[in-house]
DNA sequence: CGTTAGTCGAACAGCGGTGTTTGAGTTAGC
DNA sequence: GCTAACTCAAACACCGCTGTTCGACTAACG
């Protein structure tokens, strides 16, 4: 019952402590146990179960909170104007978020029911979709492949970059250039020249 | 002890039956248990352990066999000539393989030690690397991002397409066009026009 | 046709996780 | 300062999985 209001102050404090600890633990190990998380939060396992009925419920809460934060961070971003410039900005902001909480995604994909991850991604996803559609109408982005495919490509490239960095095959400093370069090229309509990134 | 020669005929038959069943089970459920696999192979669990000392060893055998098959399938493919055309051909062939055994990869990533999956990917991976390098030297592919990054992009896009199909968001028939279109664009040097796929 | 390699089911031990109960202790809030 | 809300450690039952052992059975191979 993680209702955050009407409860005692220490209870509320504990809920966020659990959530924070969960983020930390799951980022380190996507299979982290409830016991691990409780310990990292500095509370007893029983207390945790007092707030979240099951491991799944906790996972859901953790991930959906992270997505809310991500979406909020994207809120103060100007999506209007030249689609290509807007896209570059959107990529940069998204990259910051993804590169931070990539491990969390793995945990969510492993422990949440099929489709739930996507469901929680819905809002930030629609942002990208809208921008792509606008760019298509103006002829800036390619129209010979479906929009959902371009959206998927967007996410895919970001996550791949994160993976490559963790694997030590991609320099963290070189990532932004590689990502934007790749995505802007992937979005360019056949026949048009690939824009130089940055 | 999966030494395939010098053993009795039924033993050899069983080993391949196990491997086949494992592919089938793990494709359906990446967390399939040893019991599931044994049952699907039509043999006892004990017999399976007679051939593979542990779950991990079985998984390794399954996946490395799959990779050997994949690499062999790529062998009769002409990589010489125009890099762009060669790349298109390589993408098509790789796509056939990936789209078939994508679920297997998930199982391998989950159950094999870190890096082992990549290790087994090494040979087919080098194929792509060589082609990309050749294309760079000729100015056909972009040189402003690292080669390993382009290789990672290659795999990433293929796997994403497979995921999108399973999720029902991408039409199977539309996939090849989307994939080659995206990858050829992503590989194009800044300033050069994006080639029309196919 | 005999020997040996291989198979089989049942049963066991061990592990690590989840989720629950109990009863006593502590802290917030009025 | 009283009470209700909350915390906590320990212990429990339960689950499914892995990997092993046993002894009997059966099929391959020479």
Short mmCIF file of C-alpha atoms (C1' of nucleotides) in Angstrom, two decimals:
data_model
loop_
_atom_site.label_atom_id
_atom_site.label_comp_id
_atom_site.label_asym_id
_atom_site.label_seq_id
_atom_site.Cartn_x
_atom_site.Cartn_y
_atom_site.Cartn_z
CA UNK A 1 0.00 0.00 0.00
CA UNK A 2 2.39 2.64 -1.11
CA UNK A 3 -0.12 5.43 -0.83
CA UNK A 4 2.16 8.33 -0.23
CA UNK A 5 -0.23 10.54 1.67
CA UNK A 6 -2.12 10.17 4.86
CA UNK A 7 0.62 7.89 6.13
CA UNK A 8 3.09 8.46 8.84
CA UNK A 9 6.24 10.37 7.94
CA UNK A 10 8.63 7.49 8.57
CA UNK A 11 6.52 5.21 6.41
CA UNK A 12 6.66 7.63 3.52
CA UNK A 13 10.38 8.03 4.01
CA UNK A 14 10.85 4.29 3.91
CA UNK A 15 8.90 3.90 0.70
CA UNK A 16 11.17 6.27 -1.16
CA UNK A 17 14.21 4.72 0.52
CA UNK A 18 13.10 1.34 -0.81
CA UNK A 19 12.53 2.74 -4.28
CA UNK A 20 15.95 4.39 -4.30
CA UNK A 21 17.68 1.29 -3.02
CA UNK A 22 15.87 -0.82 -5.59
CA UNK A 23 17.13 1.40 -8.39
CA UNK A 24 20.66 1.05 -7.09
CA UNK A 25 20.52 -2.72 -6.54
CA UNK A 26 18.73 -3.58 -9.76
CA UNK A 27 21.16 -1.44 -11.69
CA UNK A 28 24.00 -3.50 -10.30
CA UNK A 29 22.19 -6.83 -10.62
CA UNK A 30 18.90 -7.15 -12.53
CA UNK A 31 18.13 -10.26 -10.48
CA UNK A 32 18.68 -8.61 -7.11
CA UNK A 33 16.50 -10.24 -4.45
CA UNK A 34 14.00 -8.53 -2.21
CA UNK A 35 16.34 -9.20 0.68
CA UNK A 36 19.17 -7.35 -1.04
CA UNK A 37 16.99 -4.35 -1.71
CA UNK A 38 15.62 -4.22 1.80
CA UNK A 39 19.13 -4.35 3.25
CA UNK A 40 20.36 -1.63 0.91
CA UNK A 41 17.43 0.50 2.00
CA UNK A 42 18.41 -0.06 5.61
CA UNK A 43 15.13 -1.66 6.58
CA UNK A 44 13.80 -5.13 7.28
CA UNK A 45 12.44 -7.42 4.61
CA UNK A 46 9.11 -7.60 6.40
CA UNK A 47 8.75 -3.85 6.32
CA UNK A 48 9.30 -3.89 2.61
CA UNK A 49 6.53 -6.42 2.19
CA UNK A 50 4.40 -4.09 4.23
CA UNK A 51 4.71 -1.52 1.46
CA UNK A 52 4.83 -3.71 -1.62
CA UNK A 53 2.81 -6.91 -1.71
CA UNK A 54 5.21 -8.71 -4.01
CA UNK A 55 8.49 -8.42 -5.84
CA UNK A 56 6.61 -7.71 -9.05
CA UNK A 57 4.66 -4.87 -7.53
CA UNK A 58 7.88 -3.31 -6.29
CA UNK A 59 9.49 -3.65 -9.68
CA UNK A 60 6.53 -2.03 -11.32
CA UNK A 61 6.63 0.88 -8.90
CA UNK A 62 10.36 1.36 -9.38
CA UNK A 63 10.19 1.34 -13.12
CA UNK A 64 7.12 3.48 -13.48
CA UNK A 65 8.61 6.08 -11.19
CA UNK A 66 11.77 6.12 -13.30
CA UNK A 67 9.68 6.62 -16.43
CA UNK A 68 7.75 9.45 -14.85
CA UNK A 69 11.03 11.16 -14.02
CA UNK A 70 12.32 10.61 -17.52
CA UNK A 71 9.21 12.02 -19.09
CA UNK A 72 9.35 15.03 -16.82
CA UNK A 73 12.95 15.67 -17.80
CA UNK A 74 11.93 15.70 -21.43
CA UNK A 75 9.20 18.22 -20.72
CA UNK A 76 11.37 21.30 -20.78
CA UNK A 77 12.62 20.67 -24.27
CA UNK A 78 11.71 22.62 -27.36
CA UNK A 79 10.37 20.18 -29.93
CA UNK A 80 9.22 22.85 -32.36
CA UNK A 81 11.29 24.41 -35.12
CA UNK A 82 13.52 22.57 -37.57
CA UNK A 83 12.80 18.86 -37.12
CA UNK A 84 16.42 17.89 -37.59
CA UNK A 85 17.63 20.25 -34.91
CA UNK A 86 14.79 19.26 -32.63
CA UNK A 87 15.68 15.63 -33.17
CA UNK A 88 19.29 16.28 -32.29
CA UNK A 89 18.21 17.90 -29.06
CA UNK A 90 15.79 15.08 -28.27
CA UNK A 91 18.48 12.50 -28.89
CA UNK A 92 20.90 14.25 -26.56
CA UNK A 93 18.40 14.52 -23.74
CA UNK A 94 17.16 10.97 -24.18
CA UNK A 95 20.70 9.69 -24.25
CA UNK A 96 21.45 11.23 -20.90
CA UNK A 97 18.48 9.44 -19.39
CA UNK A 98 18.98 6.10 -21.09
CA UNK A 99 22.68 5.90 -20.35
CA UNK A 100 21.95 6.41 -16.69
CA UNK A 101 19.20 3.92 -16.14
CA UNK A 102 19.89 1.30 -18.77
CA UNK A 103 20.47 -1.52 -16.28
CA UNK A 104 17.11 -0.79 -14.76
CA UNK A 105 15.47 -1.51 -18.07
CA UNK A 106 17.03 -4.95 -18.17
CA UNK A 107 15.61 -5.69 -14.74
CA UNK A 108 12.18 -4.49 -15.82
CA UNK A 109 12.20 -6.56 -18.99
CA UNK A 110 13.13 -9.61 -16.99
CA UNK A 111 10.72 -9.24 -14.11
CA UNK A 112 7.67 -7.51 -15.52
CA UNK A 113 4.93 -9.20 -17.56
CA UNK A 114 5.21 -9.01 -21.34
CA UNK A 115 4.24 -5.65 -22.72
CA UNK A 116 4.25 -3.86 -19.41
CA UNK A 117 7.61 -2.27 -20.14
CA UNK A 118 6.34 -0.93 -23.41
CA UNK A 119 3.18 0.25 -21.71
CA UNK A 120 5.17 2.35 -19.28
CA UNK A 121 7.28 3.71 -22.10
CA UNK A 122 4.22 5.00 -23.88
CA UNK A 123 4.44 8.72 -23.12
CA UNK A 124 8.09 9.46 -23.88
CA UNK A 125 7.63 7.25 -26.90
CA UNK A 126 4.84 9.37 -28.24
CA UNK A 127 7.08 12.41 -28.06
CA UNK A 128 9.45 10.83 -30.53
CA UNK A 129 6.62 9.64 -32.68
CA UNK A 130 5.16 13.12 -32.97
CA UNK A 131 8.48 14.64 -33.93
CA UNK A 132 9.12 11.97 -36.54
CA UNK A 133 5.71 12.48 -38.05
CA UNK A 134 6.21 16.20 -38.28
CA UNK A 135 9.59 15.72 -39.92
CA UNK A 136 8.04 13.35 -42.45
CA UNK A 137 5.40 15.84 -43.44
CA UNK A 138 8.09 18.40 -44.11
CA UNK A 139 10.17 15.91 -46.08
CA UNK A 140 13.01 16.00 -43.58
CA UNK A 141 12.63 12.40 -42.47
CA UNK A 142 12.12 9.35 -44.63
CA UNK A 143 8.60 8.16 -45.42
CA UNK A 144 9.42 4.85 -47.11
CA UNK A 145 9.38 2.90 -43.85
CA UNK A 146 6.70 2.84 -41.10
CA UNK A 147 6.82 5.39 -38.31
CA UNK A 148 6.83 2.74 -35.54
CA UNK A 149 9.92 1.28 -37.13
CA UNK A 150 11.73 4.59 -36.92
CA UNK A 151 10.67 4.92 -33.31
CA UNK A 152 12.00 1.45 -32.57
CA UNK A 153 15.24 2.33 -34.29
CA UNK A 154 15.56 5.39 -32.10
CA UNK A 155 15.38 3.36 -28.90
CA UNK A 156 17.44 0.55 -30.27
CA UNK A 157 20.39 2.75 -31.17
CA UNK A 158 20.39 4.43 -27.77
CA UNK A 159 20.34 1.13 -25.91
CA UNK A 160 23.00 -0.33 -28.15
CA UNK A 161 25.28 2.59 -27.42
CA UNK A 162 24.82 2.03 -23.70
CA UNK A 163 25.64 -1.65 -24.11
CA UNK A 164 28.74 -0.91 -26.14
CA UNK A 165 29.99 1.48 -23.51
CA UNK A 166 29.51 -1.04 -20.71
CA UNK A 167 31.32 -3.60 -22.83
CA UNK A 168 34.21 -1.18 -23.25
CA UNK A 169 33.94 -1.09 -27.02
CA UNK A 170 32.69 2.46 -27.30
CA UNK A 171 34.24 5.53 -25.74
CA UNK A 172 31.77 7.43 -23.61
CA UNK A 173 32.87 10.73 -25.09
CA UNK A 174 32.46 9.45 -28.62
CA UNK A 175 28.96 8.12 -28.00
CA UNK A 176 26.89 11.27 -28.62
CA UNK A 177 28.49 11.85 -32.01
CA UNK A 178 28.07 8.21 -33.01
CA UNK A 179 24.44 8.12 -31.90
CA UNK A 180 23.26 11.33 -33.50
CA UNK A 181 25.26 10.61 -36.64
CA UNK A 182 23.72 7.18 -36.97
CA UNK A 183 20.16 8.21 -36.18
CA UNK A 184 20.08 11.32 -38.34
CA UNK A 185 21.41 9.24 -41.23
CA UNK A 186 18.87 6.49 -40.57
CA UNK A 187 16.05 9.04 -40.68
CA UNK A 188 17.17 10.73 -43.89
CA UNK A 189 14.99 10.10 -46.94
CA UNK A 190 16.59 8.12 -49.79
CA UNK A 191 18.18 10.48 -52.28
CA UNK A 192 18.90 13.21 -49.76
CA UNK A 193 22.40 13.74 -48.40
CA UNK A 194 23.24 12.52 -44.90
CA UNK A 195 23.61 15.49 -42.55
CA UNK A 196 26.87 15.93 -40.68
CA UNK A 197 26.09 15.38 -36.98
CA UNK A 198 26.55 18.01 -34.25
CA UNK B 1 30.89 -36.10 -22.73
CA UNK B 2 29.18 -35.12 -25.93
CA UNK B 3 31.95 -36.64 -28.02
CA UNK B 4 30.07 -37.52 -31.14
CA UNK B 5 32.23 -40.35 -32.31
CA UNK B 6 33.26 -43.66 -30.83
CA UNK B 7 29.96 -43.72 -29.00
CA UNK B 8 27.03 -45.94 -29.51
CA UNK B 9 24.52 -45.01 -32.19
CA UNK B 10 21.60 -44.35 -29.83
CA UNK B 11 23.78 -42.13 -27.67
CA UNK B 12 24.74 -40.01 -30.63
CA UNK B 13 21.14 -39.86 -31.72
CA UNK B 14 20.10 -38.72 -28.27
CA UNK B 15 22.66 -35.94 -28.13
CA UNK B 16 21.31 -34.35 -31.28
CA UNK B 17 17.75 -34.97 -30.10
CA UNK B 18 18.57 -33.07 -26.91
CA UNK B 19 20.19 -30.24 -28.84
CA UNK B 20 17.18 -29.97 -31.16
CA UNK B 21 14.71 -30.10 -28.30
CA UNK B 22 16.71 -27.47 -26.44
CA UNK B 23 16.52 -25.13 -29.40
CA UNK B 24 12.79 -25.60 -29.56
CA UNK B 25 12.15 -25.22 -25.83
CA UNK B 26 14.49 -22.29 -25.28
CA UNK B 27 12.97 -20.51 -28.24
CA UNK B 28 9.60 -20.78 -26.60
CA UNK B 29 10.84 -19.99 -23.10
CA UNK B 30 14.37 -18.75 -22.49
CA UNK B 31 14.11 -20.06 -18.92
CA UNK B 32 13.07 -23.57 -19.90
CA UNK B 33 14.26 -26.09 -17.33
CA UNK B 34 16.42 -29.12 -17.98
CA UNK B 35 13.40 -31.27 -17.24
CA UNK B 36 11.39 -29.54 -19.97
CA UNK B 37 14.14 -30.07 -22.50
CA UNK B 38 14.63 -33.72 -21.61
CA UNK B 39 10.93 -34.36 -21.92
CA UNK B 40 10.74 -32.60 -25.27
CA UNK B 41 13.64 -34.72 -26.45
CA UNK B 42 11.76 -37.81 -25.39
CA UNK B 43 14.41 -38.98 -22.95
CA UNK B 44 14.94 -39.03 -19.20
CA UNK B 45 16.49 -36.20 -17.30
CA UNK B 46 19.22 -38.49 -16.02
CA UNK B 47 20.23 -39.40 -19.54
CA UNK B 48 20.57 -35.75 -20.39
CA UNK B 49 22.91 -35.23 -17.48
CA UNK B 50 24.85 -38.17 -18.80
CA UNK B 51 25.62 -36.13 -21.89
CA UNK B 52 25.87 -32.63 -20.48
CA UNK B 53 27.32 -32.14 -17.03
CA UNK B 54 25.24 -29.05 -16.30
CA UNK B 55 22.60 -26.75 -17.65
CA UNK B 56 25.25 -24.25 -18.58
CA UNK B 57 27.23 -26.78 -20.55
CA UNK B 58 24.11 -27.73 -22.48
CA UNK B 59 23.30 -24.11 -23.20
CA UNK B 60 26.80 -23.51 -24.43
CA UNK B 61 26.62 -26.51 -26.73
CA UNK B 62 23.24 -25.47 -28.12
CA UNK B 63 24.27 -21.94 -28.81
CA UNK B 64 27.68 -22.71 -30.24
CA UNK B 65 26.15 -25.26 -32.59
CA UNK B 66 23.66 -22.64 -33.74
CA UNK B 67 26.46 -20.19 -34.38
CA UNK B 68 28.43 -22.76 -36.34
CA UNK B 69 25.40 -23.35 -38.53
CA UNK B 70 24.91 -19.64 -38.99
CA UNK B 71 28.50 -19.07 -39.95
CA UNK B 72 28.38 -21.96 -42.38
CA UNK B 73 25.26 -20.51 -44.01
CA UNK B 74 27.12 -17.25 -44.54
CA UNK B 75 30.00 -19.05 -46.16
CA UNK B 76 28.49 -19.35 -49.60
CA UNK B 77 28.01 -15.64 -50.00
CA UNK B 78 29.96 -13.36 -52.26
CA UNK B 79 31.39 -10.55 -50.18
CA UNK B 80 33.55 -9.11 -52.93
CA UNK B 81 32.49 -6.51 -55.47
CA UNK B 82 30.60 -3.32 -54.73
CA UNK B 83 30.50 -2.94 -50.91
CA UNK B 84 27.00 -1.59 -50.94
CA UNK B 85 25.63 -4.50 -52.92
CA UNK B 86 27.64 -6.96 -50.84
CA UNK B 87 26.25 -5.38 -47.70
CA UNK B 88 22.70 -5.70 -48.97
CA UNK B 89 23.29 -9.39 -49.61
CA UNK B 90 24.92 -9.88 -46.22
CA UNK B 91 22.02 -8.15 -44.50
CA UNK B 92 19.48 -10.35 -46.25
CA UNK B 93 21.26 -13.57 -45.34
CA UNK B 94 21.92 -12.50 -41.78
CA UNK B 95 18.33 -11.45 -41.38
CA UNK B 96 17.10 -14.90 -42.34
CA UNK B 97 19.26 -16.43 -39.63
CA UNK B 98 18.59 -13.88 -36.93
CA UNK B 99 14.85 -13.86 -37.41
CA UNK B 100 14.79 -17.60 -36.98
CA UNK B 101 16.87 -18.00 -33.86
CA UNK B 102 16.35 -14.74 -32.09
CA UNK B 103 14.72 -16.26 -29.02
CA UNK B 104 17.69 -18.54 -28.64
CA UNK B 105 19.93 -15.54 -28.26
CA UNK B 106 17.86 -14.29 -25.35
CA UNK B 107 18.30 -17.63 -23.62
CA UNK B 108 22.04 -17.56 -24.23
CA UNK B 109 22.41 -14.03 -22.92
CA UNK B 110 20.54 -14.99 -19.80
CA UNK B 111 22.22 -18.29 -19.03
CA UNK B 112 25.77 -17.95 -20.30
CA UNK B 113 28.58 -16.12 -18.49
CA UNK B 114 29.21 -12.51 -19.49
CA UNK B 115 31.06 -12.21 -22.74
CA UNK B 116 30.58 -15.80 -23.81
CA UNK B 117 27.80 -14.86 -26.21
CA UNK B 118 30.01 -12.30 -27.85
CA UNK B 119 32.86 -14.82 -27.95
CA UNK B 120 30.74 -17.26 -29.89
CA UNK B 121 29.61 -14.50 -32.22
CA UNK B 122 33.17 -13.70 -33.11
CA UNK B 123 33.46 -15.30 -36.53
CA UNK B 124 30.26 -14.09 -38.23
CA UNK B 125 31.00 -10.76 -36.62
CA UNK B 126 34.36 -10.52 -38.27
CA UNK B 127 32.71 -11.02 -41.63
CA UNK B 128 30.73 -7.85 -41.20
CA UNK B 129 33.72 -6.00 -39.83
CA UNK B 130 35.81 -6.85 -42.87
CA UNK B 131 33.13 -5.71 -45.26
CA UNK B 132 32.63 -2.44 -43.42
CA UNK B 133 36.34 -1.76 -43.43
CA UNK B 134 36.59 -2.38 -47.11
CA UNK B 135 33.66 -0.09 -47.75
CA UNK B 136 35.29 2.62 -45.68
CA UNK B 137 38.50 2.46 -47.64
CA UNK B 138 36.54 2.97 -50.82
CA UNK B 139 34.58 5.83 -49.34
CA UNK B 140 31.29 3.96 -49.59
CA UNK B 141 30.73 3.73 -45.84
CA UNK B 142 31.18 6.44 -43.26
CA UNK B 143 34.50 6.84 -41.49
CA UNK B 144 33.51 9.44 -38.89
CA UNK B 145 32.43 6.80 -36.35
CA UNK B 146 34.36 3.73 -35.10
CA UNK B 147 34.04 0.45 -37.00
CA UNK B 148 32.91 -1.52 -33.90
CA UNK B 149 30.07 0.91 -33.55
CA UNK B 150 28.88 0.22 -37.08
CA UNK B 151 29.13 -3.50 -36.39
CA UNK B 152 27.06 -3.09 -33.24
CA UNK B 153 24.52 -1.07 -35.21
CA UNK B 154 24.26 -3.87 -37.73
CA UNK B 155 23.32 -6.43 -35.10
CA UNK B 156 21.16 -4.04 -33.19
CA UNK B 157 18.95 -3.21 -36.14
CA UNK B 158 18.47 -6.86 -37.03
CA UNK B 159 17.50 -7.81 -33.51
CA UNK B 160 15.20 -4.84 -33.19
CA UNK B 161 13.39 -5.86 -36.33
CA UNK B 162 12.88 -9.34 -34.93
CA UNK B 163 11.51 -7.88 -31.71
CA UNK B 164 9.17 -5.58 -33.56
CA UNK B 165 7.77 -8.45 -35.56
CA UNK B 166 7.14 -10.55 -32.48
CA UNK B 167 5.43 -7.58 -30.91
CA UNK B 168 3.21 -7.26 -33.98
CA UNK B 169 4.34 -3.74 -34.77
CA UNK B 170 6.25 -4.59 -37.92
CA UNK B 171 4.96 -6.55 -40.87
CA UNK B 172 7.20 -9.50 -41.65
CA UNK B 173 7.07 -8.73 -45.36
CA UNK B 174 8.03 -5.10 -44.77
CA UNK B 175 10.99 -6.00 -42.57
CA UNK B 176 13.70 -6.56 -45.21
CA UNK B 177 13.05 -3.19 -46.83
CA UNK B 178 13.03 -1.42 -43.47
CA UNK B 179 16.21 -3.12 -42.33
CA UNK B 180 18.31 -2.59 -45.43
CA UNK B 181 16.98 0.93 -45.86
CA UNK B 182 17.91 1.82 -42.30
CA UNK B 183 21.31 0.17 -42.31
CA UNK B 184 22.45 1.45 -45.69
CA UNK B 185 21.48 4.93 -44.60
CA UNK B 186 23.25 4.54 -41.28
CA UNK B 187 26.44 3.48 -43.07
CA UNK B 188 26.41 6.33 -45.60
CA UNK B 189 29.10 8.99 -45.11
CA UNK B 190 27.85 12.48 -44.18
CA UNK B 191 27.33 14.57 -47.31
CA UNK B 192 26.58 11.62 -49.55
CA UNK B 193 23.01 10.84 -50.59
CA UNK B 194 21.18 7.98 -48.89
CA UNK B 195 20.82 5.06 -51.33
CA UNK B 196 17.35 3.76 -52.13
CA UNK B 197 17.17 0.24 -50.70
CA UNK B 198 16.72 -2.93 -52.80
"C1'" DC C 1 24.59 -64.32 -28.14
"C1'" DG C 2 27.04 -62.26 -24.77
"C1'" DT C 3 29.14 -58.10 -23.07
"C1'" DT C 4 29.15 -53.45 -22.43
"C1'" DA C 5 27.45 -48.94 -23.06
"C1'" DG C 6 23.69 -46.59 -22.53
"C1'" DT C 7 18.96 -45.61 -20.68
"C1'" DC C 8 15.31 -45.02 -17.19
"C1'" DG C 9 12.28 -43.62 -13.08
"C1'" DA C 10 12.23 -42.69 -8.56
"C1'" DA C 11 13.99 -40.75 -4.90
"C1'" DC C 12 17.12 -37.64 -2.47
"C1'" DA C 13 19.81 -33.54 -0.93
"C1'" DG C 14 20.67 -28.89 -1.36
"C1'" DC C 15 19.98 -24.29 -2.61
"C1'" DG C 16 18.01 -19.82 -2.94
"C1'" DG C 17 14.32 -17.49 -3.60
"C1'" DT C 18 9.33 -15.71 -2.09
"C1'" DG C 19 5.85 -14.55 0.93
"C1'" DT C 20 3.74 -15.14 5.83
"C1'" DT C 21 3.27 -15.24 10.74
"C1'" DT C 22 4.31 -13.84 15.53
"C1'" DG C 23 5.14 -10.99 19.17
"C1'" DA C 24 7.75 -7.59 21.01
"C1'" DG C 25 9.72 -3.14 20.38
"C1'" DT C 26 9.75 1.83 18.67
"C1'" DT C 27 8.26 6.21 16.83
"C1'" DA C 28 5.15 9.74 14.91
"C1'" DG C 29 1.50 12.65 15.83
"C1'" DC C 30 -2.25 14.65 18.36
"C1'" DG D 1 2.04 11.06 27.31
"C1'" DC D 2 -0.95 8.11 25.07
"C1'" DT D 3 -2.25 5.56 21.21
"C1'" DA D 4 -2.21 3.94 16.85
"C1'" DA D 5 0.88 3.33 13.22
"C1'" DC D 6 4.82 1.42 12.04
"C1'" DT D 7 9.16 -1.43 12.29
"C1'" DC D 8 11.85 -5.55 12.93
"C1'" DA D 9 14.27 -10.17 13.59
"C1'" DA D 10 13.58 -14.78 13.57
"C1'" DA D 11 11.42 -18.47 12.11
"C1'" DC D 12 8.40 -20.88 9.05
"C1'" DA D 13 6.27 -23.16 4.91
"C1'" DC D 14 6.68 -23.54 0.29
"C1'" DC D 15 8.25 -23.73 -4.19
"C1'" DG D 16 10.91 -25.13 -8.31
"C1'" DC D 17 15.11 -25.80 -9.79
"C1'" DT D 18 19.73 -28.33 -10.14
"C1'" DG D 19 22.56 -32.15 -9.83
"C1'" DT D 20 23.38 -36.97 -7.85
"C1'" DT D 21 22.72 -41.79 -6.64
"C1'" DC D 22 20.70 -46.29 -7.09
"C1'" DG D 23 19.49 -50.52 -9.24
"C1'" DA D 24 17.02 -52.51 -12.83
"C1'" DC D 25 16.37 -52.66 -17.57
"C1'" DT D 26 17.42 -52.58 -22.74
"C1'" DA D 27 19.54 -51.97 -26.91
"C1'" DA D 28 23.86 -51.68 -29.71
"C1'" DC D 29 27.86 -53.79 -31.43
"C1'" DG D 30 31.30 -57.52 -32.25
#
